[in-house]
PDB file of C-alpha atoms and ligand atoms in Angstrom:
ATOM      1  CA  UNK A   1      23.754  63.742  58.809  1.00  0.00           C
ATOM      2  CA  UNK A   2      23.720  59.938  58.953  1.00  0.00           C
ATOM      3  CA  UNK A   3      26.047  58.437  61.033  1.00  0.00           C
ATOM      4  CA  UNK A   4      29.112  57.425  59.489  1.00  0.00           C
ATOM      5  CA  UNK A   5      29.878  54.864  62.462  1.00  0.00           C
ATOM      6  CA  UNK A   6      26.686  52.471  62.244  1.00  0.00           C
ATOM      7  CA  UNK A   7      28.263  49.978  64.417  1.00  0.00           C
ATOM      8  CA  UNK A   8      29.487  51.741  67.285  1.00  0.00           C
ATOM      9  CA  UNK A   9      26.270  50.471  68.590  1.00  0.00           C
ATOM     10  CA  UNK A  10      25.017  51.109  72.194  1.00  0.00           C
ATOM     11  CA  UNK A  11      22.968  47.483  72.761  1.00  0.00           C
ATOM     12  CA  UNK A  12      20.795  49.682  75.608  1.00  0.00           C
ATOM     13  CA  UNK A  13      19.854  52.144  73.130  1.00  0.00           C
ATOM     14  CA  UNK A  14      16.494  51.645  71.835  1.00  0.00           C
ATOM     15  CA  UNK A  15      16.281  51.541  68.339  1.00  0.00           C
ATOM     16  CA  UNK A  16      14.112  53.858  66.150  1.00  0.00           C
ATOM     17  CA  UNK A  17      12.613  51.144  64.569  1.00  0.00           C
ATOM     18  CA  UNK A  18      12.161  47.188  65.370  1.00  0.00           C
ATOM     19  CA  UNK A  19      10.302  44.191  63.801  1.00  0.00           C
ATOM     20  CA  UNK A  20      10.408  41.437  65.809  1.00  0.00           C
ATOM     21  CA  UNK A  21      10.267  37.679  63.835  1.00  0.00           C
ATOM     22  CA  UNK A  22       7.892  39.624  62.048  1.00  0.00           C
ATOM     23  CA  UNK A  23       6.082  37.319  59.801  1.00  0.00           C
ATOM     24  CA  UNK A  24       3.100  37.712  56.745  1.00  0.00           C
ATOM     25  CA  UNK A  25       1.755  34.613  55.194  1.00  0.00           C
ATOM     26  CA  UNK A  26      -0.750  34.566  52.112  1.00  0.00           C
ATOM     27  CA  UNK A  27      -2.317  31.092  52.503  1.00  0.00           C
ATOM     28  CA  UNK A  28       0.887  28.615  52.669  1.00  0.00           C
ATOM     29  CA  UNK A  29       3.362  31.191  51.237  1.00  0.00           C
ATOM     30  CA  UNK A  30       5.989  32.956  53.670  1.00  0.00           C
ATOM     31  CA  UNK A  31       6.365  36.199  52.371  1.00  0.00           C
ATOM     32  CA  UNK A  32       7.708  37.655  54.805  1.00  0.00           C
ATOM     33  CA  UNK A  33       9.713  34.896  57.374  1.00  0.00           C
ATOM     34  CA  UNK A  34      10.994  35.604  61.161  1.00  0.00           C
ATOM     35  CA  UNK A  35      12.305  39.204  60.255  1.00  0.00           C
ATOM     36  CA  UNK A  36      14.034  41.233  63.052  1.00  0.00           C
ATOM     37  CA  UNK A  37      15.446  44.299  61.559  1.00  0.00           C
ATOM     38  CA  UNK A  38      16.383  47.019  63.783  1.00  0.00           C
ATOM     39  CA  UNK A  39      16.353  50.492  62.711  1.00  0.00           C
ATOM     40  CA  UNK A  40      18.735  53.632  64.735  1.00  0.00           C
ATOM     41  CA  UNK A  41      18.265  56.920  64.792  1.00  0.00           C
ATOM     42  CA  UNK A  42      19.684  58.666  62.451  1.00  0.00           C
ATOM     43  CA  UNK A  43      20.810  56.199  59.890  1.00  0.00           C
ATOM     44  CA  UNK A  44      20.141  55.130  56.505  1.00  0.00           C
ATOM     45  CA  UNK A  45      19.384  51.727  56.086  1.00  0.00           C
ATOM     46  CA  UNK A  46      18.517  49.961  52.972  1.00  0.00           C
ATOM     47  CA  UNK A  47      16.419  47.206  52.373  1.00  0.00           C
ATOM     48  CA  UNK A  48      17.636  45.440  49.207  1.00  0.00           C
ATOM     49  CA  UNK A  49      16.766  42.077  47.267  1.00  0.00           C
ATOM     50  CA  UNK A  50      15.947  40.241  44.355  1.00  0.00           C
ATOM     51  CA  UNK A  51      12.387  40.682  42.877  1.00  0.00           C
ATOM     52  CA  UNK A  52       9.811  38.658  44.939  1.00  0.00           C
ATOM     53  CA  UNK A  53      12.250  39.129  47.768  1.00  0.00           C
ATOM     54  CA  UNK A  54       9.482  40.069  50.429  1.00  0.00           C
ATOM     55  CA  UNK A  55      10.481  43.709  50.424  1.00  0.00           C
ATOM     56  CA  UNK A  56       7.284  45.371  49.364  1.00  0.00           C
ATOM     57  CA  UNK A  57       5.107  43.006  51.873  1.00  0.00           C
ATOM     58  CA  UNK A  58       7.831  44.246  54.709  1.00  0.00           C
ATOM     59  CA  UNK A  59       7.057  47.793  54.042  1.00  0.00           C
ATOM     60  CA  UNK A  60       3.405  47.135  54.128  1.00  0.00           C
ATOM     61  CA  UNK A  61       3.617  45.774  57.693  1.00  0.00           C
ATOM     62  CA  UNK A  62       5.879  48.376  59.125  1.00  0.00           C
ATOM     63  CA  UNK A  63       3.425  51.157  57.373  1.00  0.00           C
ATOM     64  CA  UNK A  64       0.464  49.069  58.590  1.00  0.00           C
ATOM     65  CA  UNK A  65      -0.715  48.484  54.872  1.00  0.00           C
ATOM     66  CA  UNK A  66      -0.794  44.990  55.798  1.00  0.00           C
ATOM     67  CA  UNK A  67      -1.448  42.847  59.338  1.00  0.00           C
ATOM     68  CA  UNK A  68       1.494  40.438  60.043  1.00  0.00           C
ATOM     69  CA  UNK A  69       0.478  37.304  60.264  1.00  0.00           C
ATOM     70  CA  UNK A  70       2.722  37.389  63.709  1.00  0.00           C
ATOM     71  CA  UNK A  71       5.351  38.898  65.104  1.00  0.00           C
ATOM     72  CA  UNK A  72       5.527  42.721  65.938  1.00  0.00           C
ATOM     73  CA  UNK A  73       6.788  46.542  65.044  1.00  0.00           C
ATOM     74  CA  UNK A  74       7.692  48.521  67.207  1.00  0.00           C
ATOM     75  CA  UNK A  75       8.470  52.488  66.929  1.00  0.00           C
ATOM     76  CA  UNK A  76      10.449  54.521  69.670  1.00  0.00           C
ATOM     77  CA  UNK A  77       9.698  51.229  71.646  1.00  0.00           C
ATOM     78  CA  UNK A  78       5.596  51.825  71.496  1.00  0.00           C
ATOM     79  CA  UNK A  79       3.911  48.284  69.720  1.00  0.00           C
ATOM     80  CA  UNK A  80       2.442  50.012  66.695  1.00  0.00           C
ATOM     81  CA  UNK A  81       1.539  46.438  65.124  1.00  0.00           C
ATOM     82  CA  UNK A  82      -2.046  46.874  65.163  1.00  0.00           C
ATOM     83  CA  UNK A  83      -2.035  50.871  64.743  1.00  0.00           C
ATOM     84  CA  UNK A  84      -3.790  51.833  61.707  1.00  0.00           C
ATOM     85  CA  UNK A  85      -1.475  53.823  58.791  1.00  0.00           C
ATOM     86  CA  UNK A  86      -2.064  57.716  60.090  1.00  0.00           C
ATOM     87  CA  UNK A  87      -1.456  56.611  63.594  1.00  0.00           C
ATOM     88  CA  UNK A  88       2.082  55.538  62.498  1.00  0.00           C
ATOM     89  CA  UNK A  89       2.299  58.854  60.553  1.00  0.00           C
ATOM     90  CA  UNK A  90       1.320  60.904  63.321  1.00  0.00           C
ATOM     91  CA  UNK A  91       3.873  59.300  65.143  1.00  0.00           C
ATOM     92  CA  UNK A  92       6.448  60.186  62.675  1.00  0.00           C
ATOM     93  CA  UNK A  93       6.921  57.451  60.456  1.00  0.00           C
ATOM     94  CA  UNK A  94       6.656  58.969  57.268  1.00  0.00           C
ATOM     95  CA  UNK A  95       5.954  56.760  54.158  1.00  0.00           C
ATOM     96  CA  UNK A  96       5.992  56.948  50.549  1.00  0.00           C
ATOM     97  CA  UNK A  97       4.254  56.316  48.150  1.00  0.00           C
ATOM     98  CA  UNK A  98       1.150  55.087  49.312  1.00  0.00           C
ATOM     99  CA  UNK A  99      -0.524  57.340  51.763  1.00  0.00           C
ATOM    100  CA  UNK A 100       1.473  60.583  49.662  1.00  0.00           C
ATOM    101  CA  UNK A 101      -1.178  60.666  47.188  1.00  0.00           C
ATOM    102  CA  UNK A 102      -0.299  63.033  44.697  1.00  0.00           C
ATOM    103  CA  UNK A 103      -3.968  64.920  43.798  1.00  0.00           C
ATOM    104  CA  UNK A 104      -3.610  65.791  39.952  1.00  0.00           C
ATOM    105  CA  UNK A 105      -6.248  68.595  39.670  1.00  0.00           C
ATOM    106  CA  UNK A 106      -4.708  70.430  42.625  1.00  0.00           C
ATOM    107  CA  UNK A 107      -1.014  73.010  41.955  1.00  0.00           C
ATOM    108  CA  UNK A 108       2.212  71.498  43.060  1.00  0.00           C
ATOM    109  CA  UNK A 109       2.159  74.320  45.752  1.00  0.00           C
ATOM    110  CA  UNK A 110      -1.344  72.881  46.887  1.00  0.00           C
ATOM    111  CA  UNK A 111      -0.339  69.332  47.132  1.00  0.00           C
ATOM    112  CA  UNK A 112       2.599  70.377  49.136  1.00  0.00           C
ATOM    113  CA  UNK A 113       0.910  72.755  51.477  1.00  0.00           C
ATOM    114  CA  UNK A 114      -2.240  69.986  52.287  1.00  0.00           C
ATOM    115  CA  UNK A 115       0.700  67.688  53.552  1.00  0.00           C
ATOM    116  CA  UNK A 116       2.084  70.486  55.637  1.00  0.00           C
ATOM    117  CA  UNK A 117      -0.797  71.975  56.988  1.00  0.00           C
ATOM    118  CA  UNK A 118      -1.935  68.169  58.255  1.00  0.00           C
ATOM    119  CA  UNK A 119       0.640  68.225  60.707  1.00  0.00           C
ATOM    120  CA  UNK A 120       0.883  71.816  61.384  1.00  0.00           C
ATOM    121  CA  UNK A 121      -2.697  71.542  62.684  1.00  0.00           C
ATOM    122  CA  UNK A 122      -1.778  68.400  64.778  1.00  0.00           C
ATOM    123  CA  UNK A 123      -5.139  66.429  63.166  1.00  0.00           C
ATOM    124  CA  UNK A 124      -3.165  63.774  61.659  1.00  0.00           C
ATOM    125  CA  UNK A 125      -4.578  63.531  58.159  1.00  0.00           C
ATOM    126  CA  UNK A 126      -8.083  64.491  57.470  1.00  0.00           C
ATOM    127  CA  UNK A 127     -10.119  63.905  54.395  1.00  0.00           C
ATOM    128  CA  UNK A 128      -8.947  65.902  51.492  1.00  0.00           C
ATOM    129  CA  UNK A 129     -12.653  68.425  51.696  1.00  0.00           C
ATOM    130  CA  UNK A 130     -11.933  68.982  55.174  1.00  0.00           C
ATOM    131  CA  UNK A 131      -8.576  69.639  54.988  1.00  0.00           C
ATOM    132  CA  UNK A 132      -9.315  72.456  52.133  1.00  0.00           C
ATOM    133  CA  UNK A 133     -11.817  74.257  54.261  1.00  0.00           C
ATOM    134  CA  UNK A 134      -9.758  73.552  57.083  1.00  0.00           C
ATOM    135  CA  UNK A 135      -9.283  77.248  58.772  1.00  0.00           C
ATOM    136  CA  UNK A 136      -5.866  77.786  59.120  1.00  0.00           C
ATOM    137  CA  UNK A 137      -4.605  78.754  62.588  1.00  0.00           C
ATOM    138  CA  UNK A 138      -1.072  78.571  61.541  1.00  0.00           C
ATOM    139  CA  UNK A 139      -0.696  79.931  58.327  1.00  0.00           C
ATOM    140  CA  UNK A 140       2.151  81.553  58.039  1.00  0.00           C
ATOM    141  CA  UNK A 141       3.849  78.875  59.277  1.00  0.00           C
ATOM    142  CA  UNK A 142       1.864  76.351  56.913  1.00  0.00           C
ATOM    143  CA  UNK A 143       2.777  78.339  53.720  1.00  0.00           C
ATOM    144  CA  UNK A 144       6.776  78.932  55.116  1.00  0.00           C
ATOM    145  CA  UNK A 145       7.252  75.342  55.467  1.00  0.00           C
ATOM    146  CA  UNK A 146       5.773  74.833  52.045  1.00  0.00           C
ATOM    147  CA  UNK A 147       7.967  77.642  50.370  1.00  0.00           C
ATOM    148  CA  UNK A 148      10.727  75.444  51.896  1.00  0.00           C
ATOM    149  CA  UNK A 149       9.880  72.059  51.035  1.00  0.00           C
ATOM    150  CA  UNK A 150       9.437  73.752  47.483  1.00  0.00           C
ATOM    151  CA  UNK A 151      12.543  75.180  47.351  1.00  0.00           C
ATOM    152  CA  UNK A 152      14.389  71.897  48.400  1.00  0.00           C
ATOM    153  CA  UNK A 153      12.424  69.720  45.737  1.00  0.00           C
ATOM    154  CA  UNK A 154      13.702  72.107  43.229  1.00  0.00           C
ATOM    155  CA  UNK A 155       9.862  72.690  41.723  1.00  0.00           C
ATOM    156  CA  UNK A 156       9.527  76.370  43.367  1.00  0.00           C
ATOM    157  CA  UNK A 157       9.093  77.484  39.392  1.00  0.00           C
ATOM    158  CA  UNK A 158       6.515  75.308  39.508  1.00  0.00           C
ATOM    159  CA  UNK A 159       4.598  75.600  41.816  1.00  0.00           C
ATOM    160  CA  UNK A 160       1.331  76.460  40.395  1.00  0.00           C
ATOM    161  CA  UNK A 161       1.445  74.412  37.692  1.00  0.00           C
ATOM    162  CA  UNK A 162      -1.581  71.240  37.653  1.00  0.00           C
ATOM    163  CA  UNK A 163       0.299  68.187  39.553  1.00  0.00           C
ATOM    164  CA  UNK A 164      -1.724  66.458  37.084  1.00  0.00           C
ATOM    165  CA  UNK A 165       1.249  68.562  34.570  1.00  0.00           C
ATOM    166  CA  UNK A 166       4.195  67.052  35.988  1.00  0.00           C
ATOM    167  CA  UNK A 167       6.806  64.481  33.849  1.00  0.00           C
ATOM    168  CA  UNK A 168       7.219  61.572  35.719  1.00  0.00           C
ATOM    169  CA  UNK A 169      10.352  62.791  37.518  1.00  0.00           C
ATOM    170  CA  UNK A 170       9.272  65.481  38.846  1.00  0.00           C
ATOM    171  CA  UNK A 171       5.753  63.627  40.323  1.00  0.00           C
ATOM    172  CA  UNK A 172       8.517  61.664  42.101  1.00  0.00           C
ATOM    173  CA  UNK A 173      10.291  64.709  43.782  1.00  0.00           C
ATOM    174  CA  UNK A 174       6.498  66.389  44.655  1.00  0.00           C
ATOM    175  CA  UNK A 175       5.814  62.764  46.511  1.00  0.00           C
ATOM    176  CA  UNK A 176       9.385  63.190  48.304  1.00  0.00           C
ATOM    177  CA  UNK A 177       8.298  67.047  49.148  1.00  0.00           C
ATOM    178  CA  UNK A 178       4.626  65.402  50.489  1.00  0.00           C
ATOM    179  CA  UNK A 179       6.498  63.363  52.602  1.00  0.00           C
ATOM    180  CA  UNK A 180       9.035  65.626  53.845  1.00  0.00           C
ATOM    181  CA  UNK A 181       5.989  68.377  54.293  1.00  0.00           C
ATOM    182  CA  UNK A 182       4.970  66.253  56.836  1.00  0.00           C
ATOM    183  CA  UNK A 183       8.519  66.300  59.118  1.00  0.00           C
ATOM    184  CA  UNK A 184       8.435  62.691  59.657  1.00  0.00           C
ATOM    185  CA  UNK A 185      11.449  61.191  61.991  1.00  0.00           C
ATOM    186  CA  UNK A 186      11.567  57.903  59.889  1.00  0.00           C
ATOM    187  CA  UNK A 187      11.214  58.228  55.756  1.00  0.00           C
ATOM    188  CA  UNK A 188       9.923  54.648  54.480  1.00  0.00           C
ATOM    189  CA  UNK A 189      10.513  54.529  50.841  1.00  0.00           C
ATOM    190  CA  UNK A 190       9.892  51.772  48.688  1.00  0.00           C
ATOM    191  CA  UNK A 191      11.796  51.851  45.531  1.00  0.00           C
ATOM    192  CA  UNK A 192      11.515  55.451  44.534  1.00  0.00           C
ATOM    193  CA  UNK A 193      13.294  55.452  40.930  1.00  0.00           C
ATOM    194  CA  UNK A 194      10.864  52.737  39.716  1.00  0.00           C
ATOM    195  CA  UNK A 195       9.892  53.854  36.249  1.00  0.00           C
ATOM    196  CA  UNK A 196      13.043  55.916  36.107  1.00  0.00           C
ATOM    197  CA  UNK A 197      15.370  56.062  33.208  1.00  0.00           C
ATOM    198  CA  UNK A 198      19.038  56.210  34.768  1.00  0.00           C
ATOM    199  CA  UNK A 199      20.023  59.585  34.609  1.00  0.00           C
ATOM    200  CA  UNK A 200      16.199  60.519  36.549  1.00  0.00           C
ATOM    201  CA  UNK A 201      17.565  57.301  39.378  1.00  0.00           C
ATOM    202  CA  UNK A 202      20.956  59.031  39.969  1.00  0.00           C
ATOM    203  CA  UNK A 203      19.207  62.371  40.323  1.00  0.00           C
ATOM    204  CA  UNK A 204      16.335  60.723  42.347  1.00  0.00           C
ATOM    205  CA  UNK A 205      19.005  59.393  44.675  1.00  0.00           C
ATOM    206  CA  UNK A 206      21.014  62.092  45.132  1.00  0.00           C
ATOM    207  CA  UNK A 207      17.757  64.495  46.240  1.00  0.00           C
ATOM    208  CA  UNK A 208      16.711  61.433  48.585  1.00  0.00           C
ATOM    209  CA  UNK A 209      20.299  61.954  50.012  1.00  0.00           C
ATOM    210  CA  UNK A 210      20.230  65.895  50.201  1.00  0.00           C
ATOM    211  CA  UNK A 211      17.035  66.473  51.106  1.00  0.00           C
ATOM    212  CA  UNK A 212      15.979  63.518  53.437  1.00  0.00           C
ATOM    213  CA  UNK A 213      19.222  61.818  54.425  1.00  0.00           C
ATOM    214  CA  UNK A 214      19.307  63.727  58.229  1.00  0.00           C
ATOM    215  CA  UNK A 215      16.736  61.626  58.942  1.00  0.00           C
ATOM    216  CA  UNK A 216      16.345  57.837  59.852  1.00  0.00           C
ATOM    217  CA  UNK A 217      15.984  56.470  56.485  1.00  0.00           C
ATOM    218  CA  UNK A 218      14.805  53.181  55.250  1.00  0.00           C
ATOM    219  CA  UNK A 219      14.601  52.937  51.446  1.00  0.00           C
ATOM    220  CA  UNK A 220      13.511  49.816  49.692  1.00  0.00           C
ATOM    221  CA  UNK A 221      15.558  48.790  46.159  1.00  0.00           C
ATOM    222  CA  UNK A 222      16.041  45.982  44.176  1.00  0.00           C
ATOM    223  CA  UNK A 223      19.055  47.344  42.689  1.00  0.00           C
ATOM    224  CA  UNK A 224      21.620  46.976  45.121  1.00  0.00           C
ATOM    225  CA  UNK A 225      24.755  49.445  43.221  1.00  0.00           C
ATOM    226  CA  UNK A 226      22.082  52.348  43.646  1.00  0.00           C
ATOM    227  CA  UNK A 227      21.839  52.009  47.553  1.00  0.00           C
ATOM    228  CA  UNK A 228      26.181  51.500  48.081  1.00  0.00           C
ATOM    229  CA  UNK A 229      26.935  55.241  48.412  1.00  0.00           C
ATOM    230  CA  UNK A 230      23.812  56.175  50.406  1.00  0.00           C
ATOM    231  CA  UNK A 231      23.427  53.964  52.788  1.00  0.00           C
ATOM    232  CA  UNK A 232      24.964  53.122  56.588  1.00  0.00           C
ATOM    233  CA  UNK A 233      24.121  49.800  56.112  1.00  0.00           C
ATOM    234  CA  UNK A 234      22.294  47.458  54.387  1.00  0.00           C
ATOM    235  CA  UNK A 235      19.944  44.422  55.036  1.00  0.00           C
ATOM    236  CA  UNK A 236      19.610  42.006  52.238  1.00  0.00           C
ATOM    237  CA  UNK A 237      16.313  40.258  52.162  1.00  0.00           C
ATOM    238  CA  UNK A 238      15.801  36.568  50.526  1.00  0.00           C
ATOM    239  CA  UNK A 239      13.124  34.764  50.497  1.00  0.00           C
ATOM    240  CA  UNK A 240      11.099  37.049  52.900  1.00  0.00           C
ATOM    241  CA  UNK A 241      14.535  35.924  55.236  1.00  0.00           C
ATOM    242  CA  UNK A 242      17.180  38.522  56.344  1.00  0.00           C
ATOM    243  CA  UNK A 243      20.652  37.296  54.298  1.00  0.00           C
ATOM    244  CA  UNK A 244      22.763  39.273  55.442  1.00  0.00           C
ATOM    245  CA  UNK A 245      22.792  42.895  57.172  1.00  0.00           C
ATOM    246  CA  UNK A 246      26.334  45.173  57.452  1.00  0.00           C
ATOM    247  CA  UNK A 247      27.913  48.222  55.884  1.00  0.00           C
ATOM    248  CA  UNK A 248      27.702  48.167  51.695  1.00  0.00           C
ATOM    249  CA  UNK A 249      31.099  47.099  51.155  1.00  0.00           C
ATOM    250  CA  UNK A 250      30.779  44.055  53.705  1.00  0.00           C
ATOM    251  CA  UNK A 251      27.081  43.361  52.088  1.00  0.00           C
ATOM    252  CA  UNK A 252      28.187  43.281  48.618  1.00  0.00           C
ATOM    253  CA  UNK A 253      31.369  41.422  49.377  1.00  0.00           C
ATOM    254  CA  UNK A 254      29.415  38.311  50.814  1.00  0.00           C
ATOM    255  CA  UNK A 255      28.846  35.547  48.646  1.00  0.00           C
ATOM    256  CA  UNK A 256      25.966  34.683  50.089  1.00  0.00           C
ATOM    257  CA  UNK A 257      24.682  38.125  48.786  1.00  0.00           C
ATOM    258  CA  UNK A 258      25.826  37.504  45.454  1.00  0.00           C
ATOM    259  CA  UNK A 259      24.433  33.865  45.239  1.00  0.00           C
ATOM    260  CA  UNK A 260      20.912  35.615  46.088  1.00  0.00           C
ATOM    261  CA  UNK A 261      21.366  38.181  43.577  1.00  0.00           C
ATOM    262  CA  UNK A 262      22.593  35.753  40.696  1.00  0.00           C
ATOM    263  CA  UNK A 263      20.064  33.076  41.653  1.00  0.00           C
ATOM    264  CA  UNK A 264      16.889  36.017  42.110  1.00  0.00           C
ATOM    265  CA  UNK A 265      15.150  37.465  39.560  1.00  0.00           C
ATOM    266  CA  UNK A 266      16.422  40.279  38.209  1.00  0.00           C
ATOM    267  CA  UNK A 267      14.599  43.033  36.013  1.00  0.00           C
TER     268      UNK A 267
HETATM  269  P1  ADP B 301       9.435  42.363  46.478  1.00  0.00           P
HETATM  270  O1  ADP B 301       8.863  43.681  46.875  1.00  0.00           O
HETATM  271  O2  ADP B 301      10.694  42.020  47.207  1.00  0.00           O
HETATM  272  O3  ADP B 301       9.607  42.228  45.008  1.00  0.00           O
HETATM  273  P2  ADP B 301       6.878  41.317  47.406  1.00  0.00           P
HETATM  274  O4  ADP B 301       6.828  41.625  48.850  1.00  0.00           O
HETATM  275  O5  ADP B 301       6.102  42.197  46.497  1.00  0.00           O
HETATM  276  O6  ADP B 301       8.400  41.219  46.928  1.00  0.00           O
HETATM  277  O7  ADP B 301       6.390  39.837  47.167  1.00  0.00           O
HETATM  278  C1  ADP B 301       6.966  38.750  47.864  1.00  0.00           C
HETATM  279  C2  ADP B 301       6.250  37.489  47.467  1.00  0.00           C
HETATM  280  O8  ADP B 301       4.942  37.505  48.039  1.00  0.00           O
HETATM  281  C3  ADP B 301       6.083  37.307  45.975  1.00  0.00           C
HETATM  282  O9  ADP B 301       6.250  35.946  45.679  1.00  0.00           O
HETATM  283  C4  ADP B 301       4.667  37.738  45.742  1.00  0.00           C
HETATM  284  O10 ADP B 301       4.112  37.073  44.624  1.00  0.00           O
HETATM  285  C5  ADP B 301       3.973  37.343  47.016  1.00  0.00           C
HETATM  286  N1  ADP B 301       2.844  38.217  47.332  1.00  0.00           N
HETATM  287  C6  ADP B 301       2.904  39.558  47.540  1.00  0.00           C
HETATM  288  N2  ADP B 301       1.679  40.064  47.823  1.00  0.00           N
HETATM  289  C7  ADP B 301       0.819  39.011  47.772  1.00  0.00           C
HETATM  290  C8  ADP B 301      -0.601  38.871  47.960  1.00  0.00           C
HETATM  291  N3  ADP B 301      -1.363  39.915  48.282  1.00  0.00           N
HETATM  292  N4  ADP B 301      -1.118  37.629  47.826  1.00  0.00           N
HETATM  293  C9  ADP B 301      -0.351  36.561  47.525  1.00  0.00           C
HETATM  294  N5  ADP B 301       0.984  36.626  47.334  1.00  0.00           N
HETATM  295  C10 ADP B 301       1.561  37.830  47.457  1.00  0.00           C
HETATM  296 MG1   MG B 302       8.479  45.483  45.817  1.00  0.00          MG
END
């Protein structure tokens, strides 16, 4: 579960995850300014701000998307800042949505099991035609983890169905079971229910919370009432700057918060 006492804080303790002054620049523009955001085991953190906010071009340098233009991450204490993407993910930082590609023409059950079987076979992720003609030392093990991961997306009826087949929603859970097929100790995810009609968000949330939350969790949103009952604590980005970073009732209490939020762009 995540820990309901985020604060009681041991300084010594290495954090899970840590950028330090991390920084991205496009030309003249600070995207991303002097962050140092520090991640613990176990927790769910959330990343929220206004549109424009930075948060996206964050994620991309913690996932390795994107090189900072200085300033470093570090995970379990390791410098990961110039590791490529699938050198974070075989460490265990698992991301969505951008390495979770969703193949179409390929079941649910297939999508899932490719995911597993990448770390089951300890190859980090291989190109898709090696990974199907893979042999499969571990199969059993491959296709239990799958039945699981099915089971706790809720799409175990279907399974064989195209991917391709899905409704929107239920492409979103299948990404959340590709990342979770891959047993990552840190979930990135940057705003999940984007696209999602209200009722899909709660549910979206509420699987993110039951399915992933006993891991170290740090989701991306814009819409800062989504993340309140979730989340440990919450950093508030602003201008590519950290506002503001404390439990949900403390974040959305501050005014500076709610100057950001009134003065951002909102969808
Ligand atoms: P958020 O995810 O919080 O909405 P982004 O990280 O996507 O914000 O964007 C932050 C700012 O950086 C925005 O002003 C955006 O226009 C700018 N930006 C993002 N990516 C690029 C890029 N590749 N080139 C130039 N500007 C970019
Ligand atoms: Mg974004």
């Amino acid at each position: 579960m995540a820990t309901a006492h985020a604060d009681d804080f041991d300084a010594a303790t290495e954090a899970l995850l840590r950028t330090e002054d991390l920084t991205k620049q496009f030309g003249d523009f600070v995207a991303v300014d002097g962050v140092n955001l520090e991640v613990r085991e176990g927790e769910f953190r959330s990343v929220i701000g206004p549109n424009g906010a930075g948060k996206t071009t964050l994620f991309n340098c913690i996932t390795g998307a994107l090189r900072p233009t200085s300033g470093a991450v570090r995970f379990r204490g390791e410098d990961v800042t110039r590791m490529a993407p699938h050198e974070r993910v075989r460490r265990g930082m698992g991301r969505s949505f951008q390495i979770s590609t969703v193949f179409g023409g390929l079941s649910v059950r297939e999508n899932v099991r490719l995911s597993a079987q990448s770390v089951a076979e300890g190859e980090g992720r291989l190109p898709i035609q090696r990974k199907l003609f893979t042999p499969t030392g571990r199969f059993e093990e491959v296709e239990s983890r799958t039945d699981e991961v099915l089971a706790q997306i809720g799409l175990a009826d279907r399974a064989d169905e195209y991917a391709r087949n899905l409704a929107h929603g239920d492409r979103r859970r299948l990404e959340l079971g590709l990342v979770l097929a891959t047993d990552p100790d840190l979930v990135l995810l940057d705003e999940p229910t984007a696209g999602m009609g209200s009722e899909e968000t709660h549910r979206t949330i509420a699987l993110i919370e039951e399915v992933l939350a006993d891991r170290t969790m740090l989701l991306i949103e814009h819409d800062i009432d989504l993340v309140m009952n979730v989340s440990d604590r919450v950093t508030v980005l602003n201008r590519g700057q950290i506002l503001a970073t404390g439990t949900p009732e403390a974040v959305a209490d501050d005014d500076e918060v709610q100057q950001a939020y009134l003065g951002g762009v909102r969808e």
